[in-house]
């Protein structure tokens, strides 16, 4: 059973960089075939896809966030990470990591429990 | 792109059927054979219920079914059960993923 777990600071100051890591267990990122994803949910709101990375390092980002987002992968640790720069209060959200499957347009079948990140001074 | 439009809430009694609509445009719902649906209980992560318009992942009851016509997708829950009470989000693609506004399903 694949499990994902987010980790990182729960509080980030405005203008700083939000950094989160997702640790995958029960499956290997380097085995390929999946898209390792970040999705966020603003408090009381809907979902917003941030981007995903393939084990090879290829990345795909939401155009609305692309200028501030970097997703990277560390196959040796079976982890992938999110960096979101120049954060504001509007970036306060629950951040989920998830596994995307599917050849053409991936769907997200395994999710982490989510971690709340608050942007505040 | 704009969020897909879903009804704010739907309700039904146990055993009844409810249908949630998800309306987009020809650039997203209507343009791809791709719609997925997620169930989210309060304080929990979303759970995939339907993908590729009408496919069910392993373990999802066949009470859940998906369809699409033109720019509108639908999720039907047949034989409504208490544990189906949750928020449901549709998801499509238009060069980037776009999610729906969410629908709260209440079991009366």
XYZ file of N, CA and C in Angstrom:
687
model
N 0.843 -1.183 0.000
C 0.000 0.000 0.000
C 0.890 1.249 0.000
N 0.730 2.058 -1.006
C 1.510 3.292 -1.107
C 1.024 4.295 -0.065
N 1.967 4.926 0.589
C 1.635 5.986 1.539
C 2.499 7.197 1.258
N 1.926 8.371 1.431
C 2.639 9.621 1.239
C 2.497 10.466 2.509
N 3.572 11.150 2.864
C 3.557 11.968 4.075
C 4.270 13.281 3.826
N 3.537 14.376 4.016
C 4.128 15.702 3.853
C 4.863 16.118 5.126
N 5.894 16.908 4.954
C 6.589 17.464 6.110
C 7.150 18.824 5.735
N 7.293 19.680 6.758
C 7.830 21.009 6.521
C 7.244 22.004 7.498
N 7.738 23.222 7.467
C 7.262 24.254 8.410
C 5.785 24.558 8.224
N 5.103 24.785 9.332
C 3.696 25.145 9.270
C 3.473 26.645 9.214
N 4.534 27.393 9.392
C 4.433 28.850 9.379
C 5.568 29.427 8.548
N 5.220 30.264 7.601
C 6.206 30.894 6.728
C 5.910 32.400 6.701
N 6.962 33.184 6.723
C 6.776 34.641 6.683
C 6.532 35.122 5.257
N 5.761 36.187 5.110
C 5.543 36.754 3.778
C 6.865 37.081 3.088
N 6.882 36.875 1.796
C 8.014 37.099 0.887
C 9.057 35.989 0.949
N 8.937 35.080 1.915
C 9.902 33.981 2.011
C 9.486 32.814 1.115
N 10.268 31.746 1.175
C 10.001 30.565 0.351
C 9.428 29.435 1.193
N 8.314 28.926 0.742
C 7.671 27.773 1.373
C 8.351 26.516 0.854
N 8.759 25.637 1.768
C 9.421 24.392 1.362
C 8.756 23.203 2.050
N 8.326 22.245 1.253
C 7.707 21.035 1.770
C 8.328 19.809 1.105
N 8.333 18.728 1.837
C 8.829 17.455 1.317
C 7.761 16.389 1.483
N 7.667 15.509 0.514
C 6.752 14.380 0.571
C 7.568 13.095 0.543
N 7.420 12.292 1.559
C 8.099 11.008 1.634
C 7.146 9.902 1.221
N 7.593 9.097 0.271
C 6.765 8.018 -0.274
C 7.225 6.688 0.308
N 6.281 5.900 0.779
C 6.597 4.551 1.251
C 5.650 3.555 0.592
N 6.097 2.312 0.527
C 5.268 1.285 -0.090
C 5.391 1.227 -1.595
N 6.276 2.017 -2.143
C 6.487 2.035 -3.581
C 7.673 2.923 -3.891
N 8.319 2.688 -5.008
C 9.511 3.442 -5.352
C 9.216 4.484 -6.421
N 9.613 5.706 -6.153
C 9.437 6.764 -7.142
C 10.184 6.412 -8.428
N 11.348 5.804 -8.293
C 12.200 5.541 -9.455
C 11.700 4.397 -10.328
N 10.664 3.705 -9.900
C 10.130 2.622 -10.721
C 9.385 3.151 -11.930
N 9.057 4.452 -11.905
C 8.421 5.078 -13.045
C 6.928 4.814 -13.157
N 6.303 5.503 -14.100
C 4.891 5.277 -14.368
C 3.948 6.191 -13.628
N 4.468 7.003 -12.742
C 3.606 7.871 -11.944
C 4.118 9.306 -11.938
N 3.197 10.208 -11.660
C 3.500 11.627 -11.609
C 3.304 12.098 -10.170
N 4.341 12.567 -9.567
C 4.344 12.919 -8.144
C 3.985 14.382 -8.011
N 2.902 14.630 -7.300
C 2.159 15.874 -7.455
C 2.003 16.659 -6.155
N 1.806 17.935 -6.326
C 1.414 18.811 -5.216
C 0.099 19.489 -5.572
N -0.803 19.481 -4.628
C -2.125 20.076 -4.767
C -2.421 20.801 -3.462
N -3.045 21.963 -3.525
C -3.341 22.681 -2.299
C -4.817 23.026 -2.211
N -5.227 23.333 -0.994
C -6.618 23.672 -0.737
C -6.651 24.831 0.248
N -7.113 25.968 -0.236
C -7.242 27.114 0.646
C -8.323 26.832 1.676
N -8.216 27.393 2.872
C -9.178 27.096 3.948
C -10.626 27.264 3.503
N -11.385 26.215 3.632
C -12.797 26.256 3.277
C -13.083 26.366 1.789
N -12.048 26.160 0.970
C -12.212 26.346 -0.476
C -11.930 25.052 -1.230
N -11.904 25.188 -2.540
C -11.671 24.038 -3.397
C -10.195 23.738 -3.584
N -9.928 22.833 -4.501
C -8.587 22.319 -4.737
C -7.899 23.072 -5.866
N -6.592 23.169 -5.758
C -5.795 23.827 -6.797
C -4.547 22.989 -7.072
N -4.400 22.568 -8.311
C -3.223 21.789 -8.692
C -2.029 22.716 -8.827
N -0.904 22.316 -8.235
C 0.305 23.131 -8.279
C 1.241 22.636 -9.371
N 1.438 21.320 -9.409
C 2.325 20.767 -10.424
C 2.710 19.344 -10.078
N 3.424 18.687 -11.003
C 3.962 17.371 -10.696
C 5.284 17.125 -11.393
N 5.933 16.066 -10.927
C 7.242 15.707 -11.440
C 7.251 14.218 -11.730
N 7.929 13.844 -12.796
C 8.133 12.445 -13.120
C 9.474 12.028 -12.526
N 9.694 10.732 -12.348
C 10.912 10.282 -11.687
C 12.164 10.751 -12.423
N 12.026 10.962 -13.724
C 13.178 11.395 -14.539
C 13.550 12.852 -14.272
N 12.641 13.568 -13.592
C 12.895 14.971 -13.304
C 12.074 15.926 -14.149
N 11.348 15.401 -15.121
C 10.476 16.262 -15.936
C 9.375 16.848 -15.064
N 9.139 18.126 -15.238
C 8.143 18.797 -14.396
C 7.051 19.458 -15.233
N 5.879 19.608 -14.617
C 4.739 20.247 -15.248
C 4.074 21.100 -14.177
N 3.929 22.367 -14.453
C 3.426 23.282 -13.439
C 2.126 23.963 -13.884
N 1.354 24.370 -12.885
C 0.190 25.206 -13.150
C 0.699 26.556 -13.666
N 0.260 26.978 -14.841
C 0.765 28.250 -15.397
C 0.593 29.438 -14.450
N -0.450 29.401 -13.627
C -0.697 30.547 -12.740
C 0.309 30.620 -11.592
N 1.034 29.535 -11.352
C 2.013 29.495 -10.260
C 3.430 29.261 -10.759
N 3.560 29.005 -12.034
C 4.816 28.528 -12.598
C 6.021 29.383 -12.259
N 5.836 30.685 -12.230
C 6.973 31.568 -11.997
C 7.524 31.453 -10.574
N 6.747 30.867 -9.667
C 7.180 30.803 -8.259
C 7.422 29.374 -7.776
N 7.145 28.379 -8.596
C 7.163 26.986 -8.153
C 8.370 26.220 -8.678
N 8.942 25.415 -7.792
C 9.934 24.434 -8.202
C 9.608 23.122 -7.500
N 9.461 22.065 -8.285
C 9.278 20.726 -7.741
C 10.490 19.894 -8.131
N 11.048 19.208 -7.153
C 12.233 18.387 -7.398
C 12.033 17.003 -6.788
N 12.871 16.064 -7.211
C 12.751 14.691 -6.727
C 14.108 14.183 -6.266
N 14.101 13.412 -5.189
C 15.303 12.744 -4.693
C 14.976 11.253 -4.626
N 15.316 10.542 -5.683
C 14.956 9.119 -5.741
C 15.705 8.307 -4.694
N 16.881 8.758 -4.271
C 17.642 8.004 -3.267
C 16.938 7.993 -1.914
N 16.180 9.042 -1.670
C 15.433 9.130 -0.412
C 13.952 8.803 -0.610
N 13.559 8.539 -1.852
C 12.159 8.303 -2.196
C 11.285 9.475 -1.750
N 11.761 10.664 -2.076
C 11.066 11.889 -1.691
C 10.962 12.835 -2.897
N 9.964 13.685 -2.847
C 9.914 14.799 -3.771
C 9.518 16.038 -2.987
N 9.866 17.199 -3.521
C 9.759 18.419 -2.742
C 9.113 19.553 -3.526
N 8.568 20.486 -2.782
C 7.943 21.681 -3.344
C 8.612 22.912 -2.762
N 8.939 23.845 -3.616
C 9.358 25.167 -3.173
C 8.466 26.189 -3.855
N 7.908 27.087 -3.056
C 7.056 28.155 -3.565
C 7.629 29.468 -3.035
N 8.087 30.297 -3.928
C 8.786 31.507 -3.519
C 7.847 32.702 -3.381
N 8.355 33.734 -2.718
C 7.637 35.008 -2.586
C 6.202 34.815 -2.126
N 6.044 34.091 -1.048
C 4.689 33.768 -0.601
C 3.988 34.983 0.008
N 2.673 34.958 -0.079
C 1.820 35.957 0.559
C 0.734 35.219 1.335
N -0.119 35.969 1.980
C -1.205 35.356 2.750
C -2.092 34.491 1.861
N -2.139 34.801 0.590
C -2.960 34.037 -0.347
C -2.435 32.620 -0.570
N -1.221 32.362 -0.111
C -0.660 31.018 -0.231
C -0.940 30.160 1.002
N -1.615 30.731 1.984
C -2.035 29.948 3.143
C -3.028 28.884 2.695
N -2.713 27.632 2.982
C -3.527 26.528 2.475
C -3.072 25.220 3.104
N -3.872 24.203 2.936
C -3.430 22.837 3.212
C -2.766 22.324 1.939
N -1.560 21.860 2.071
C -0.805 21.347 0.935
C -0.788 19.829 0.991
N -1.204 19.230 -0.116
C -1.209 17.776 -0.240
C -0.185 17.333 -1.270
N 0.468 16.230 -0.989
C 1.199 15.548 -2.050
C 0.359 14.349 -2.472
N 0.494 13.970 -3.721
C -0.348 12.907 -4.259
C 0.377 12.203 -5.400
N -0.064 10.988 -5.685
C 0.482 10.224 -6.809
C -0.483 10.300 -7.979
N 0.029 10.671 -9.126
C -0.790 10.702 -10.328
C -0.502 9.486 -11.194
N -1.559 8.837 -11.683
C -1.396 7.703 -12.579
C -2.189 7.986 -13.845
N -1.796 7.285 -14.910
C -2.520 7.475 -16.171
C -1.564 7.934 -17.242
N -1.775 7.431 -18.425
C -0.829 7.671 -19.509
C -0.993 9.067 -20.100
N -2.221 9.494 -20.311
C -2.459 10.756 -21.001
C -2.595 11.907 -20.009
N -3.607 11.849 -19.182
C -3.843 12.876 -18.166
C -3.990 12.165 -16.825
N -2.983 12.246 -15.987
C -3.014 11.506 -14.716
C -4.144 11.919 -13.792
N -4.642 10.946 -13.059
C -5.560 11.187 -11.939
C -4.816 10.856 -10.664
N -5.301 11.339 -9.541
C -4.544 11.267 -8.293
C -5.157 10.227 -7.359
N -4.460 9.077 -7.210
C -5.062 7.967 -6.491
C -4.593 7.802 -5.057
N -3.418 8.236 -4.744
C -2.952 8.194 -3.361
C -2.559 9.602 -2.938
N -2.992 9.978 -1.740
C -2.754 11.317 -1.219
C -2.131 11.237 0.169
N -1.327 12.236 0.492
C -0.889 12.402 1.859
C -2.025 12.972 2.690
N -1.812 13.069 3.974
C -2.864 13.578 4.860
C -3.017 15.084 4.760
N -2.028 15.753 4.187
C -2.073 17.202 4.054
C -1.395 17.892 5.222
N -0.825 19.043 4.926
C -0.194 19.838 5.963
C -0.592 21.305 5.776
N -1.023 21.924 6.858
C -1.443 23.322 6.792
C -0.222 24.227 6.858
N -0.111 25.095 5.882
C 0.947 26.098 5.887
C 0.286 27.466 5.977
N 0.670 28.201 6.982
C 0.149 29.546 7.193
C 1.226 30.556 6.867
N 0.870 31.541 6.071
C 1.802 32.615 5.747
C 1.428 33.826 6.584
N 2.321 34.168 7.499
C 2.044 35.270 8.412
C 3.337 35.741 9.043
N 3.393 37.015 9.338
C 4.581 37.569 9.997
C 4.478 37.408 11.517
N -7.527 29.461 -15.623
C -8.867 29.154 -16.073
C -9.849 29.149 -14.898
N -11.136 29.314 -15.162
C -12.136 29.377 -14.104
C -12.479 27.987 -13.592
N -12.896 27.965 -12.321
C -13.303 26.698 -11.723
C -14.545 26.165 -12.428
N -14.669 24.864 -12.447
C -15.851 24.222 -13.007
C -17.022 24.456 -12.044
N -18.218 24.567 -12.587
C -19.381 24.901 -11.771
C -20.114 23.658 -11.287
N -20.247 23.570 -9.993
C -21.010 22.479 -9.367
C -22.099 23.087 -8.473
N -23.189 22.348 -8.251
C -24.177 22.840 -7.285
C -23.561 22.871 -5.901
N -23.956 23.843 -5.116
C -23.359 23.971 -3.791
C -23.691 22.765 -2.916
N -24.911 22.261 -3.060
C -25.299 21.119 -2.233
C -26.374 20.286 -2.912
N -26.381 19.010 -2.593
C -27.451 18.100 -2.991
C -27.742 17.211 -1.786
N -28.934 16.696 -1.724
C -29.273 15.835 -0.600
C -30.209 14.723 -1.050
N -30.225 13.673 -0.256
C -31.103 12.551 -0.546
C -31.230 11.662 0.670
N -32.251 10.859 0.673
C -32.449 9.911 1.764
C -31.672 8.645 1.485
N -31.363 7.882 2.523
C -30.665 6.611 2.300
C -31.406 5.740 1.288
N -30.638 5.179 0.366
C -31.213 4.327 -0.660
C -31.574 5.058 -1.938
N -31.715 6.371 -1.860
C -32.041 7.146 -3.057
C -30.799 7.379 -3.905
N -31.025 7.958 -5.068
C -29.928 8.331 -5.952
C -29.819 9.844 -6.011
N -28.573 10.314 -6.081
C -28.333 11.737 -6.295
C -27.339 11.887 -7.428
N -27.461 12.995 -8.142
C -26.549 13.286 -9.250
C -25.963 14.668 -9.055
N -24.650 14.756 -9.196
C -23.934 16.019 -9.087
C -23.459 16.408 -10.484
N -23.767 17.608 -10.887
C -23.331 18.080 -12.200
C -22.040 18.884 -12.072
N -21.339 18.947 -13.159
C -20.053 19.658 -13.217
C -19.985 20.298 -14.599
N -20.169 21.596 -14.641
C -20.267 22.287 -15.932
C -19.018 23.102 -16.223
N -18.474 22.847 -17.390
C -17.311 23.586 -17.822
C -17.532 24.184 -19.194
N -16.501 24.135 -20.004
C -16.568 24.698 -21.350
C -16.006 23.697 -22.347
N -16.017 24.084 -23.598
C -15.447 23.238 -24.640
C -13.926 23.175 -24.536
N -13.354 24.043 -23.706
C -11.898 24.047 -23.534
C -11.438 23.090 -22.445
N -12.354 22.665 -21.603
C -11.958 21.740 -20.541
C -12.826 20.481 -20.578
N -13.975 20.481 -19.902
C -14.813 19.277 -19.849
C -15.162 18.774 -21.243
N -15.550 19.684 -22.096
C -15.974 19.285 -23.424
C -14.839 18.952 -24.361
N -13.640 19.333 -24.001
C -12.522 19.181 -24.915
C -11.662 17.957 -24.714
N -11.834 17.275 -23.600
C -11.001 16.116 -23.277
C -11.868 14.982 -22.751
N -11.458 13.763 -23.060
C -12.150 12.631 -22.443
C -11.499 12.384 -21.098
N -11.570 13.413 -20.292
C -10.976 13.315 -18.969
C -11.793 14.105 -17.973
N -12.416 13.434 -17.041
C -13.023 14.040 -15.868
C -12.781 13.064 -14.722
N -12.380 13.599 -13.610
C -12.251 12.761 -12.415
C -13.093 13.370 -11.300
N -13.422 12.551 -10.350
C -14.232 12.974 -9.205
C -13.551 12.540 -7.915
N -13.585 13.450 -6.925
C -12.959 13.199 -5.639
C -13.982 13.404 -4.519
N -13.911 12.519 -3.546
C -14.742 12.613 -2.342
C -13.853 13.102 -1.211
N -14.342 14.032 -0.422
C -13.552 14.532 0.698
C -14.395 14.648 1.954
N -14.053 13.873 2.951
C -14.689 14.005 4.258
C -13.975 15.097 5.036
N -14.667 15.722 5.976
C -14.079 16.849 6.727
C -12.741 16.490 7.374
N -11.766 17.320 7.136
C -10.449 17.127 7.723
C -9.621 16.028 7.108
N -10.114 15.441 6.026
C -9.402 14.334 5.377
C -8.932 14.730 3.985
N -8.025 13.932 3.465
C -7.558 14.137 2.099
C -8.626 13.671 1.109
N -8.641 14.264 -0.071
C -9.566 13.783 -1.102
C -9.285 12.337 -1.469
N -10.336 11.658 -1.924
C -10.236 10.272 -2.371
C -10.768 10.187 -3.784
N -10.008 9.560 -4.661
C -10.421 9.401 -6.054
C -11.583 8.419 -6.151
N -12.669 8.856 -6.793
C -13.855 8.003 -6.940
C -14.101 7.590 -8.395
N -13.793 8.491 -9.310
C -13.987 8.250 -10.736
C -12.840 8.896 -11.487
N -12.338 8.228 -12.533
C -11.344 8.839 -13.399
C -11.673 8.526 -14.853
N -11.089 9.288 -15.739
C -11.360 9.122 -17.167
C -12.865 9.049 -17.439
N -13.591 9.974 -16.865
C -15.043 10.168 -17.021
C -15.886 9.137 -16.277
N -15.564 7.844 -16.466
C -16.497 6.837 -15.960
C -15.834 5.605 -15.345
N -14.525 5.630 -15.175
C -13.830 4.463 -14.616
C -13.741 4.576 -13.099
N -13.927 3.434 -12.452
C -13.831 3.394 -10.984
C -12.539 2.732 -10.565
N -11.795 3.386 -9.658
C -10.609 2.710 -9.106
C -11.026 1.488 -8.300
N -10.091 0.580 -8.152
C -10.346 -0.593 -7.338
C -10.760 -0.184 -5.928
N -11.815 -0.797 -5.427
C -12.266 -0.516 -4.070
C -13.387 0.484 -3.967
N -13.653 1.200 -5.041
C -14.771 2.164 -5.030
C -16.052 1.411 -5.383
N -17.072 1.549 -4.551
C -18.318 0.809 -4.810
C -18.933 1.170 -6.153
N -19.607 0.191 -6.776
C -20.199 0.460 -8.078
C -21.458 1.320 -7.967
N -21.771 1.752 -6.753
C -22.852 2.725 -6.577
C -22.468 4.079 -7.179
N -21.187 4.278 -7.348
C -20.673 5.524 -7.901
C -20.450 5.337 -9.401
N -21.016 6.265 -10.179
C -20.831 6.182 -11.621
C -20.667 7.586 -12.184
N -19.925 7.666 -13.284
C -19.665 8.947 -13.907
C -20.039 8.936 -15.369
N -20.367 10.120 -15.883
C -20.702 10.257 -17.293
C -20.398 11.674 -17.734
N -20.496 11.881 -19.032
C -20.252 13.219 -19.571
C -21.084 13.414 -20.829
N -21.603 14.610 -20.983
C -22.305 14.980 -22.209
C -21.966 16.425 -22.522
N -21.302 16.612 -23.633
C -20.893 17.958 -24.000
C -19.967 18.564 -22.961
N -20.342 19.731 -22.474
C -19.509 20.441 -21.507
C -19.871 20.142 -20.050
N -20.737 19.171 -19.826
C -21.168 18.858 -18.474
C -20.898 17.394 -18.131
N -20.248 17.199 -17.002
C -20.012 15.863 -16.474
C -20.923 15.651 -15.272
N -21.163 14.394 -14.950
C -22.043 14.076 -13.834
C -21.507 12.917 -13.026
N -21.729 12.984 -11.742
C -21.443 11.882 -10.827
C -22.764 11.469 -10.198
N -23.095 10.202 -10.327
C -24.315 9.686 -9.721
C -23.970 8.715 -8.608
N -24.605 8.922 -7.486
C -24.474 7.989 -6.364
C -25.822 7.291 -6.213
N -25.818 6.006 -6.470
C -27.049 5.213 -6.349
C -27.059 4.506 -4.999
N -28.242 4.318 -4.442
C -28.316 3.640 -3.151
C -27.524 4.381 -2.095
N -27.835 5.646 -1.934
C -27.115 6.544 -1.037
C -26.976 5.954 0.355
N -25.765 6.059 0.901
C -25.505 5.565 2.243
C -24.970 6.690 3.113
N -25.067 6.506 4.416
C -24.669 7.561 5.353
C -23.221 7.986 5.146
N -22.374 7.006 4.825
C -20.942 7.324 4.667
C -20.643 8.098 3.386
N -21.640 8.261 2.540
C -21.441 9.039 1.311
C -21.536 10.535 1.575
N -21.967 10.907 2.774
C -22.057 12.332 3.107
C -20.655 12.925 3.155
N -20.383 13.849 2.266
C -19.045 14.406 2.086
C -19.110 15.513 1.044
N -17.984 16.142 0.819
C -17.838 17.077 -0.296
C -17.293 16.325 -1.502
N -17.780 16.707 -2.668
C -17.331 16.067 -3.904
C -16.835 17.138 -4.875
N -15.695 16.858 -5.483
C -15.099 17.782 -6.443
C -14.879 17.079 -7.778
N -15.255 17.757 -8.838
C -14.904 17.242 -10.158
C -13.583 17.888 -10.581
N -12.991 17.313 -11.584
C -11.694 17.798 -12.066
C -11.602 17.535 -13.557
N -11.193 18.545 -14.293
C -10.967 18.372 -15.717
C -9.594 18.930 -16.065
N -9.364 19.076 -17.351
C -8.029 19.487 -17.780
C -8.162 20.455 -18.937
N -7.335 21.503 -18.902
C -7.331 22.459 -19.998
C -5.925 23.016 -20.104
N -4.995 22.112 -20.364
C -3.591 22.492 -20.347
C -3.042 22.494 -18.935
N -3.939 22.535 -17.994
C -3.639 22.470 -16.567
C -4.907 21.921 -15.918
N -4.758 21.344 -14.766
C -5.952 20.807 -14.106
C -6.824 21.956 -13.611
N -8.138 21.742 -13.716
C -9.094 22.686 -13.157
C -10.111 21.892 -12.355
N -10.322 22.310 -11.135
C -11.246 21.616 -10.250
C -12.585 22.337 -10.199
N -13.591 21.610 -9.747
C -14.904 22.198 -9.570
C -15.005 22.948 -8.256
N -16.116 23.642 -8.109
C -16.356 24.463 -6.916
C -16.727 23.626 -5.703
N -17.076 22.373 -5.912
C -17.387 21.480 -4.809
C -18.868 21.410 -4.502
N -19.326 20.225 -4.156
C -20.723 19.980 -3.796
C -20.786 19.212 -2.492
N -21.583 19.715 -1.577
C -21.766 19.000 -0.317
C -22.960 18.059 -0.462
N -22.715 16.793 -0.282
C -23.788 15.799 -0.320
C -24.235 15.512 1.104
N -25.519 15.706 1.341
C -26.098 15.452 2.655
C -27.050 14.271 2.574
N -26.874 13.345 3.479
C -27.775 12.189 3.555
C -28.797 12.480 4.649
N -30.026 12.591 4.251
C -31.090 13.023 5.168
C -31.448 11.969 6.200
